[in-house]
CSV table of C-alpha atoms in Angstrom, one decimal:
chain,number,residue,atom,x,y,z
R,11,MET,CA,0.0,0.0,0.0
R,12,GLY,CA,2.8,2.4,0.8
R,13,GLY,CA,4.1,2.1,-2.8
R,14,LEU,CA,0.9,3.3,-4.4
R,15,TYR,CA,0.8,7.0,-3.4
R,16,GLY,CA,3.9,8.3,-5.3
R,17,ASN,CA,3.0,6.4,-8.4
R,18,ALA,CA,-0.7,7.5,-8.2
R,19,ALA,CA,0.3,11.1,-7.9
R,20,ALA,CA,2.7,11.0,-10.8
R,21,THR,CA,0.2,9.1,-13.0
R,22,ALA,CA,-2.5,11.7,-12.2
R,23,LEU,CA,-0.4,14.9,-12.5
R,24,GLU,CA,2.6,14.5,-14.7
R,25,ASP,CA,0.7,15.1,-17.9
R,26,CYS,CA,-1.9,17.3,-16.4
R,27,PRO,CA,-2.3,20.7,-18.1
R,28,GLU,CA,-0.6,23.4,-16.0
R,29,GLU,CA,-3.8,25.4,-15.4
R,30,ALA,CA,-5.6,22.3,-14.0
R,31,ARG,CA,-2.8,21.0,-11.7
R,32,GLY,CA,-4.2,22.5,-8.5
R,33,LEU,CA,-7.7,21.3,-9.1
R,34,MET,CA,-6.6,17.8,-10.0
R,35,SER,CA,-4.3,17.7,-7.0
R,36,GLY,CA,-7.2,18.5,-4.7
R,37,ILE,CA,-9.5,15.9,-6.4
R,38,LEU,CA,-6.8,13.3,-6.2
R,39,GLN,CA,-6.0,13.8,-2.5
R,40,GLN,CA,-9.7,13.7,-1.5
R,41,GLY,CA,-9.8,10.1,-2.6
R,42,TYR,CA,-8.5,9.8,1.0
R,43,ALA,CA,-11.6,11.6,2.5
R,44,PHE,CA,-14.0,9.7,0.2
R,45,GLY,CA,-12.4,6.4,1.3
R,46,TYR,CA,-12.8,7.5,5.0
R,47,LEU,CA,-16.4,8.4,4.3
R,48,LEU,CA,-17.1,5.0,2.8
R,49,CYS,CA,-15.3,3.2,5.6
R,50,ALA,CA,-17.3,5.1,8.3
R,51,ALA,CA,-20.6,4.4,6.6
R,52,PHE,CA,-19.9,0.7,5.8
R,53,ALA,CA,-18.5,0.1,9.3
R,54,ARG,CA,-21.7,1.2,10.8
R,55,GLY,CA,-23.7,-0.9,8.4
R,56,LEU,CA,-21.5,-4.0,8.4
R,57,VAL,CA,-19.7,-4.2,11.8
R,58,ASP,CA,-21.6,-5.8,14.7
R,59,THR,CA,-24.7,-6.2,12.5
R,60,THR,CA,-24.1,-9.7,11.3
R,61,SER,CA,-22.8,-12.9,12.8
R,62,HIS,CA,-19.4,-12.3,11.0
R,63,ASP,CA,-18.5,-9.4,13.3
R,64,TRP,CA,-15.8,-7.1,11.7
R,65,ARG,CA,-15.1,-9.4,8.7
R,66,PRO,CA,-17.7,-8.0,6.2
R,67,LEU,CA,-15.9,-4.6,6.3
R,68,PHE,CA,-12.6,-6.3,5.2
R,69,TRP,CA,-14.4,-8.2,2.5
R,70,PHE,CA,-15.7,-5.0,1.2
R,71,GLY,CA,-12.2,-3.4,1.4
R,72,ALA,CA,-10.8,-6.3,-0.8
R,73,CYS,CA,-12.9,-5.2,-3.8
R,74,PRO,CA,-11.4,-1.7,-4.7
R,75,PRO,CA,-7.9,-3.1,-5.4
R,76,VAL,CA,-9.3,-5.3,-8.1
R,77,LEU,CA,-10.8,-2.3,-9.8
R,78,PHE,CA,-7.5,-0.4,-9.4
R,79,ILE,CA,-5.7,-3.2,-11.2
R,80,ILE,CA,-8.1,-3.3,-14.1
R,81,TRP,CA,-8.1,0.5,-14.4
R,82,ARG,CA,-4.2,0.7,-14.4
R,83,LEU,CA,-3.9,-2.1,-16.9
R,84,MET,CA,-6.0,-0.1,-19.4
R,85,LEU,CA,-3.9,3.1,-19.1
R,86,PRO,CA,-0.5,3.8,-20.7
R,87,GLU,CA,2.5,5.3,-18.9
R,88,THR,CA,2.6,9.1,-18.8
R,89,GLN,CA,4.3,11.0,-21.7
R,90,ALA,CA,6.8,12.5,-19.2
R,91,TYR,CA,7.8,9.0,-18.1
R,92,GLN,CA,8.1,7.7,-21.7
R,93,GLU,CA,10.2,10.6,-22.7
R,94,ARG,CA,12.6,10.1,-19.8
R,95,GLN,CA,12.9,6.4,-20.5
R,96,ARG,CA,13.7,7.1,-24.2
R,97,LEU,CA,16.5,9.6,-23.2
R,98,ARG,CA,17.9,7.1,-20.7
R,99,ALA,CA,18.1,4.5,-23.4
R,100,GLU,CA,19.8,6.9,-25.8
R,101,ALA,CA,22.2,8.3,-23.2
R,102,GLY,CA,23.3,5.1,-21.6
R,103,ALA,CA,25.5,2.9,-23.7
R,104,ASP,CA,25.7,0.5,-20.8
R,105,GLY,CA,22.0,0.4,-20.2
R,106,LYS,CA,19.2,2.5,-18.7
R,107,GLY,CA,19.9,1.1,-15.2
R,108,LYS,CA,23.3,2.8,-14.9
R,109,VAL,CA,21.9,6.1,-16.1
R,110,PHE,CA,19.1,5.8,-13.5
R,111,ILE,CA,21.7,5.2,-10.8
R,112,LYS,CA,23.7,8.2,-12.0
R,113,GLU,CA,20.6,10.4,-11.9
R,114,GLY,CA,20.0,9.2,-8.3
R,115,LYS,CA,23.5,10.2,-7.2
R,116,VAL,CA,23.0,13.6,-8.8
R,117,ALA,CA,19.6,14.1,-7.2
R,118,LEU,CA,20.9,13.2,-3.7
R,119,LYS,CA,23.9,15.4,-4.1
R,120,HIS,CA,21.9,18.5,-5.0
R,121,HIS,CA,18.6,17.9,-3.2
R,122,TRP,CA,19.3,16.0,0.1
R,123,LEU,CA,18.3,19.0,2.2
R,124,LEU,CA,15.0,19.3,0.2
R,125,LEU,CA,14.3,15.6,0.9
R,126,VAL,CA,14.8,16.1,4.6
R,127,TYR,CA,12.5,19.2,4.5
R,128,LEU,CA,9.7,17.3,2.7
R,129,VAL,CA,9.8,14.4,5.3
R,130,LEU,CA,9.5,17.0,8.1
R,131,LEU,CA,6.7,18.7,6.3
R,132,MET,CA,4.8,15.5,5.7
R,133,ALA,CA,5.2,14.5,9.3
R,134,GLY,CA,3.4,17.7,10.2
R,135,PHE,CA,0.7,17.1,7.7
R,136,ASN,CA,0.1,13.6,8.8
R,137,PHE,CA,0.0,14.7,12.5
R,138,MET,CA,-2.6,17.3,11.3
R,139,SER,CA,-4.9,14.7,9.8
R,140,HIS,CA,-4.5,11.9,12.3
R,141,GLY,CA,-4.5,14.4,15.3
R,142,SER,CA,-7.9,15.8,14.2
R,143,GLN,CA,-9.5,12.5,13.3
R,144,ASP,CA,-8.3,9.5,15.2
R,145,LEU,CA,-9.7,10.2,18.7
R,146,TYR,CA,-12.6,12.4,17.5
R,147,PRO,CA,-15.2,9.6,17.4
R,148,THR,CA,-14.2,8.5,20.9
R,149,MET,CA,-14.6,12.1,22.1
R,150,LEU,CA,-18.1,12.3,20.5
R,151,GLU,CA,-19.2,9.1,22.1
R,152,ASN,CA,-17.7,9.6,25.6
R,153,GLN,CA,-18.1,13.3,26.2
R,154,LEU,CA,-21.1,14.2,24.1
R,155,ASN,CA,-22.9,10.9,24.5
R,156,PHE,CA,-23.5,10.6,20.8
R,157,SER,CA,-25.0,7.3,19.6
R,158,LYS,CA,-23.2,5.2,17.0
R,159,ASN,CA,-25.5,6.5,14.3
R,160,LYS,CA,-24.8,10.1,15.3
R,161,VAL,CA,-21.1,9.6,15.4
R,162,THR,CA,-21.3,8.1,11.9
R,163,VAL,CA,-23.3,11.1,10.6
R,164,THR,CA,-20.7,13.5,12.1
R,165,GLN,CA,-17.9,11.6,10.4
R,166,VAL,CA,-19.7,11.6,7.1
R,167,VAL,CA,-20.4,15.3,7.3
R,168,ALA,CA,-16.8,16.0,8.3
R,169,ASN,CA,-15.5,14.1,5.3
R,170,LEU,CA,-17.9,15.9,2.9
R,171,GLY,CA,-16.3,19.1,4.2
R,172,ALA,CA,-12.9,17.5,3.6
R,173,MET,CA,-13.7,16.7,0.0
R,174,THR,CA,-15.1,20.2,-0.6
R,175,GLY,CA,-12.1,21.9,1.0
R,176,GLY,CA,-9.5,19.8,-0.8
R,177,THR,CA,-11.0,20.5,-4.2
R,178,ILE,CA,-11.6,24.2,-3.7
R,179,VAL,CA,-8.3,25.1,-2.0
R,180,GLY,CA,-6.4,22.9,-4.5
R,181,PHE,CA,-8.0,24.9,-7.3
R,182,CYS,CA,-7.3,28.3,-5.6
R,183,SER,CA,-3.7,27.3,-5.0
R,184,GLN,CA,-3.1,27.5,-8.7
R,185,SER,CA,-3.7,31.3,-8.5
R,186,VAL,CA,-2.6,32.4,-5.0
R,187,GLY,CA,0.3,29.9,-4.6
R,188,ARG,CA,0.8,26.6,-2.8
R,189,ARG,CA,2.4,27.9,0.4
R,190,ILE,CA,-0.1,30.8,1.0
R,191,SER,CA,-3.0,28.3,0.5
R,192,ILE,CA,-1.6,25.9,3.1
R,193,ILE,CA,-0.9,28.7,5.6
R,194,LEU,CA,-4.4,30.3,5.3
R,195,CYS,CA,-6.0,26.9,5.8
R,196,CYS,CA,-3.9,26.3,9.0
R,197,ILE,CA,-4.8,29.8,10.4
R,198,VAL,CA,-8.6,29.3,9.8
R,199,GLY,CA,-8.4,25.7,11.0
R,200,GLY,CA,-6.7,27.0,14.2
R,201,ALA,CA,-9.5,29.5,14.7
R,202,LEU,CA,-12.1,26.7,14.4
R,203,LEU,CA,-10.5,24.5,17.0
R,204,TYR,CA,-12.6,25.8,19.9
R,205,PRO,CA,-16.0,24.9,18.4
R,206,TYR,CA,-14.5,21.7,16.9
R,207,THR,CA,-13.6,20.4,20.4
R,208,PHE,CA,-15.6,22.3,23.0
R,209,VAL,CA,-19.1,22.6,21.6
R,210,ARG,CA,-21.4,20.1,23.5
R,211,ASP,CA,-24.4,19.8,21.3
R,212,SER,CA,-25.3,18.7,17.7
R,213,SER,CA,-24.0,22.0,16.2
R,214,ILE,CA,-20.6,20.4,16.6
R,215,ILE,CA,-21.4,18.7,13.3
R,216,ALA,CA,-21.0,22.0,11.5
R,217,ALA,CA,-17.7,22.7,13.2
R,218,ALA,CA,-16.5,19.2,12.1
R,219,PHE,CA,-17.4,20.1,8.5
R,220,PHE,CA,-15.4,23.3,8.4
R,221,GLN,CA,-12.5,22.0,10.5
R,222,GLN,CA,-12.0,19.1,8.0
R,223,PHE,CA,-12.5,21.6,5.2
R,224,CYS,CA,-9.4,23.4,6.4
R,225,VAL,CA,-7.4,20.2,7.3
R,226,GLN,CA,-8.0,18.6,3.9
R,227,GLY,CA,-8.0,21.9,2.1
R,228,ALA,CA,-4.3,22.2,3.1
R,229,TRP,CA,-3.8,18.5,2.1
R,230,GLY,CA,-5.4,19.2,-1.3
R,231,VAL,CA,-2.3,21.2,-2.2
R,232,ILE,CA,0.2,18.6,-1.2
R,233,PRO,CA,0.3,16.2,-4.2
R,234,ILE,CA,1.1,18.9,-6.7
R,235,HIS,CA,3.3,20.8,-4.2
R,236,LEU,CA,5.5,17.7,-3.7
R,237,MET,CA,5.5,17.0,-7.4
R,238,GLU,CA,6.7,20.5,-8.3
R,239,LEU,CA,9.5,20.4,-5.6
R,240,SER,CA,10.7,16.9,-6.3
R,241,PRO,CA,13.7,16.1,-8.6
R,242,GLY,CA,12.4,14.9,-11.9
R,243,ALA,CA,14.2,11.6,-12.1
R,244,PHE,CA,12.9,10.5,-8.6
R,245,ARG,CA,9.6,12.3,-8.5
R,246,THR,CA,7.5,9.2,-7.6
R,247,PHE,CA,10.2,8.1,-5.1
R,248,VAL,CA,10.4,11.5,-3.3
R,249,VAL,CA,6.6,12.0,-3.2
R,250,GLY,CA,5.8,8.5,-2.0
R,251,THR,CA,8.7,8.2,0.5
R,252,SER,CA,8.3,11.6,2.1
R,253,TYR,CA,4.6,10.9,2.5
R,254,GLN,CA,5.1,7.5,4.0
R,255,LEU,CA,8.0,8.6,6.3
R,256,GLY,CA,5.8,11.4,7.5
R,257,ASN,CA,3.1,8.8,8.1
R,258,LEU,CA,5.6,6.7,10.1
R,259,VAL,CA,6.5,9.7,12.3
R,260,SER,CA,2.8,10.6,12.9
R,261,SER,CA,1.7,7.0,13.7
R,262,ALA,CA,2.3,7.9,17.3
R,263,SER,CA,-0.3,10.7,17.3
R,264,SER,CA,-3.1,8.6,18.8
R,265,THR,CA,-0.8,7.3,21.5
R,266,ILE,CA,0.4,10.9,22.3
R,267,GLU,CA,-3.2,12.1,22.5
R,268,ALA,CA,-4.2,9.2,24.7
R,269,ARG,CA,-1.4,9.7,27.1
R,270,LEU,CA,-2.1,13.5,27.2
R,271,GLY,CA,-5.7,12.6,27.9
R,272,GLU,CA,-4.8,10.9,31.1
R,273,ARG,CA,-3.8,14.3,32.5
R,274,PHE,CA,-7.3,15.6,32.0
R,275,PRO,CA,-9.7,13.0,33.7
R,276,LEU,CA,-13.4,13.4,33.7
R,277,PRO,CA,-16.0,11.9,36.1
R,278,ASP,CA,-16.9,8.3,35.3
R,279,ASN,CA,-20.0,7.8,33.3
R,280,ALA,CA,-23.2,6.0,34.5
R,281,GLU,CA,-21.6,2.6,33.7
R,282,GLY,CA,-18.6,3.4,35.8
R,283,GLU,CA,-16.2,3.7,32.8
R,284,THR,CA,-13.2,6.0,33.0
R,285,ARG,CA,-13.4,9.1,30.8
R,286,TYR,CA,-10.9,11.7,29.7
R,287,ASP,CA,-11.2,15.1,28.2
R,288,TYR,CA,-10.1,14.3,24.7
R,289,GLY,CA,-11.6,17.5,23.4
R,290,LYS,CA,-9.1,19.6,25.3
R,291,VAL,CA,-6.3,17.2,24.2
R,292,ILE,CA,-7.2,17.4,20.5
R,293,CYS,CA,-7.4,21.2,20.8
R,294,ILE,CA,-3.9,21.6,22.4
R,295,PHE,CA,-2.3,19.0,20.1
R,296,MET,CA,-3.8,20.5,16.9
R,297,ALA,CA,-2.8,24.0,17.9
R,298,CYS,CA,0.8,22.9,18.2
R,299,VAL,CA,0.6,21.0,14.8
R,300,TYR,CA,-0.9,24.0,13.0
R,301,VAL,CA,1.9,26.3,14.3
R,302,TYR,CA,4.5,23.7,13.2
R,303,VAL,CA,3.1,23.4,9.7
R,304,ILE,CA,2.7,27.2,9.3
R,305,VAL,CA,6.4,27.8,10.3
R,306,LEU,CA,7.7,25.0,8.1
R,307,THR,CA,5.6,26.0,5.1
R,308,PHE,CA,6.6,29.6,5.5
R,309,VAL,CA,10.4,28.9,5.5
R,310,GLY,CA,10.2,26.3,2.8
R,311,PRO,CA,10.5,26.6,-1.0
R,312,GLU,CA,7.8,26.7,-3.7
R,313,ASN,CA,8.0,25.9,-7.4
R,314,LEU,CA,4.6,27.0,-8.6
R,315,ARG,CA,4.0,26.0,-12.3
R,316,GLY,CA,7.3,24.1,-12.4
R,317,LYS,CA,8.0,22.1,-15.6
R,318,PHE,CA,7.7,18.3,-15.4
R,319,ASP,CA,9.2,17.5,-18.8
R,320,VAL,CA,12.8,16.2,-19.0
R,321,ALA,CA,14.0,19.1,-21.2
R,322,HIS,CA,13.7,21.4,-18.1
R,323,ASP,CA,15.4,19.0,-15.7
R,324,SER,CA,18.9,20.2,-14.8
R,325,ASP,CA,19.7,17.0,-12.9
R,326,ALA,CA,19.0,15.0,-16.1
R,327,LYS,CA,21.3,17.3,-18.1
R,328,GLU,CA,24.1,16.6,-15.7
R,329,ALA,CA,23.5,12.8,-15.6
R,330,MET,CA,22.7,12.2,-19.3
R,331,GLY,CA,24.9,14.8,-20.9
R,332,THR,CA,24.2,17.9,-23.0
R,333,ARG,CA,23.7,16.1,-26.3
R,334,ALA,CA,20.8,13.9,-25.0
R,335,MET,CA,19.2,17.0,-23.5
R,336,ASP,CA,19.5,19.0,-26.7
R,337,GLN,CA,17.6,16.1,-28.4
R,338,ALA,CA,15.0,16.4,-25.8
R,339,GLY,CA,14.7,20.1,-26.4
R,340,ARG,CA,14.3,19.6,-30.1
R,341,HIS,CA,11.7,16.9,-29.6
R,342,GLY,CA,9.8,19.2,-27.2
R,343,ARG,CA,10.0,22.1,-29.7
R,344,SER,CA,8.8,19.9,-32.6
R,345,MET,CA,5.8,18.8,-30.4
R,346,ASP,CA,5.0,22.5,-29.7
R,347,GLU,CA,5.3,23.4,-33.4
R,348,GLU,CA,3.0,20.5,-34.3
R,349,ASN,CA,0.4,21.8,-31.8
R,350,VAL,CA,0.7,25.3,-33.1
R,351,LEU,CA,0.3,24.1,-36.7
R,352,ARG,CA,-2.7,22.0,-35.7
R,353,ASP,CA,-4.3,25.0,-33.9
R,354,SER,CA,-3.7,27.3,-36.9
R,355,THR,CA,-5.3,24.9,-39.3
R,356,GLU,CA,-8.3,24.6,-37.0
R,357,LYS,CA,-8.9,28.3,-36.6
R,358,PRO,CA,-10.2,29.1,-40.1
R,359,GLU,CA,-12.8,26.3,-39.7
R,360,VAL,CA,-14.0,27.9,-36.4
R,361,ALA,CA,-14.2,31.3,-37.9
R,362,HIS,CA,-16.1,30.0,-40.9
R,363,MET,CA,-18.6,28.3,-38.7
R,364,ARG,CA,-19.0,31.4,-36.6
R,365,ASP,CA,-19.7,33.5,-39.8
């Protein structure tokens, strides 16, 4: 599963028109929120409602990978990947493998600090999503006495907010910039922490919608932000690895919040069960995470509208040589000229139809 994210991001975004990158990034990332929504709904419908206990949910979860396999088999590789492979074959007399390794050495030499930065950034982002989501159902059930149905409704509404936020903010980031979009989402999300964690009636559902709008709004920028910052030869590796290493670091978020919760005990409920003030814990934890992400995003780089084709890759030029890159440039120009010629031959027809 860990190997899918980087490849999925590259497949979706490498050949994407520049104007649509932000929008497509937001839509791609909100597959996470849509999956969370489906899981919450089907968990309520399938778990503890049959004699098979939790197993039906896993049976349902086994179906989407089959669809992914069929879908991927029907699609070709991206044009950016095919062009890079062609140049590797032309530049490497000893084989594409050695050129690939040489590109890796060049990328690490020039971009090792960037790789460290991206891992730290993704750790913050994963803390942001897990910190706001993992213990939230427990808080709703223990502190607000929500029924299982009401908890499910709250989670579904929150993920609808996430899907909306990721798409809208991803689209807007194409105009206002990746970093400013992330920072604004964190600021607004921080302002919404109080109603998200301290409201004690059903109106908390609205707070959940807008909090996840901000959390996943910032996340909607991430796929294209990582793609634009990553070295061309190792784009899928950098995107996927930074995401998963960030996931690894943030895997302790639930444990951290649970341990912090022990410092804020509440009176036992009617059944005598021990309770903790997880709302206060989530608020404190998320405030720290938001500040961390804002600072790291502010001091970090941005490469808005960066080129993905190999002709604009300085690392590839160093690894493959000037001759191969000149060929790539000529190939790119010929493609542009072909597009211009096609457009020019189409325009008279449009004008004629308009007359």
